[in-house]
């Protein structure tokens, strides 16, 4: 399953908030489905986005 940073570009949705929402929802879903075999990809456009996701996923 792949997620991209929707609306964080020209629409101006805050990158940090978008990443927090995406990571929180994916973690919640995986927690509710512990036997699911799923590869999750967070597709980012900018190095700044990648840094945000790396920080959130390392926590």
XYZ file of C-alpha atoms in Angstrom, residues 2-4 9-10 15-16 19 24 31 36 39 41 43-45 51 53 56:
19
model
C 1.410 3.392 -0.942
C 0.585 6.820 0.441
C 1.694 10.098 -1.079
C 2.050 21.111 -2.319
C -0.007 23.761 -4.082
C 3.547 18.750 5.746
C 4.095 17.861 9.408
C 2.706 13.029 7.856
C -0.930 7.479 12.961
C -2.214 -2.595 15.305
C -1.746 -8.631 8.100
C 4.219 -3.418 2.845
C 5.299 2.912 1.296
C 5.870 8.335 -1.226
C 7.360 11.800 -0.750
C 8.195 14.607 -3.166
C 13.014 13.891 6.866
C 8.627 10.732 7.847
C 8.081 10.050 12.836
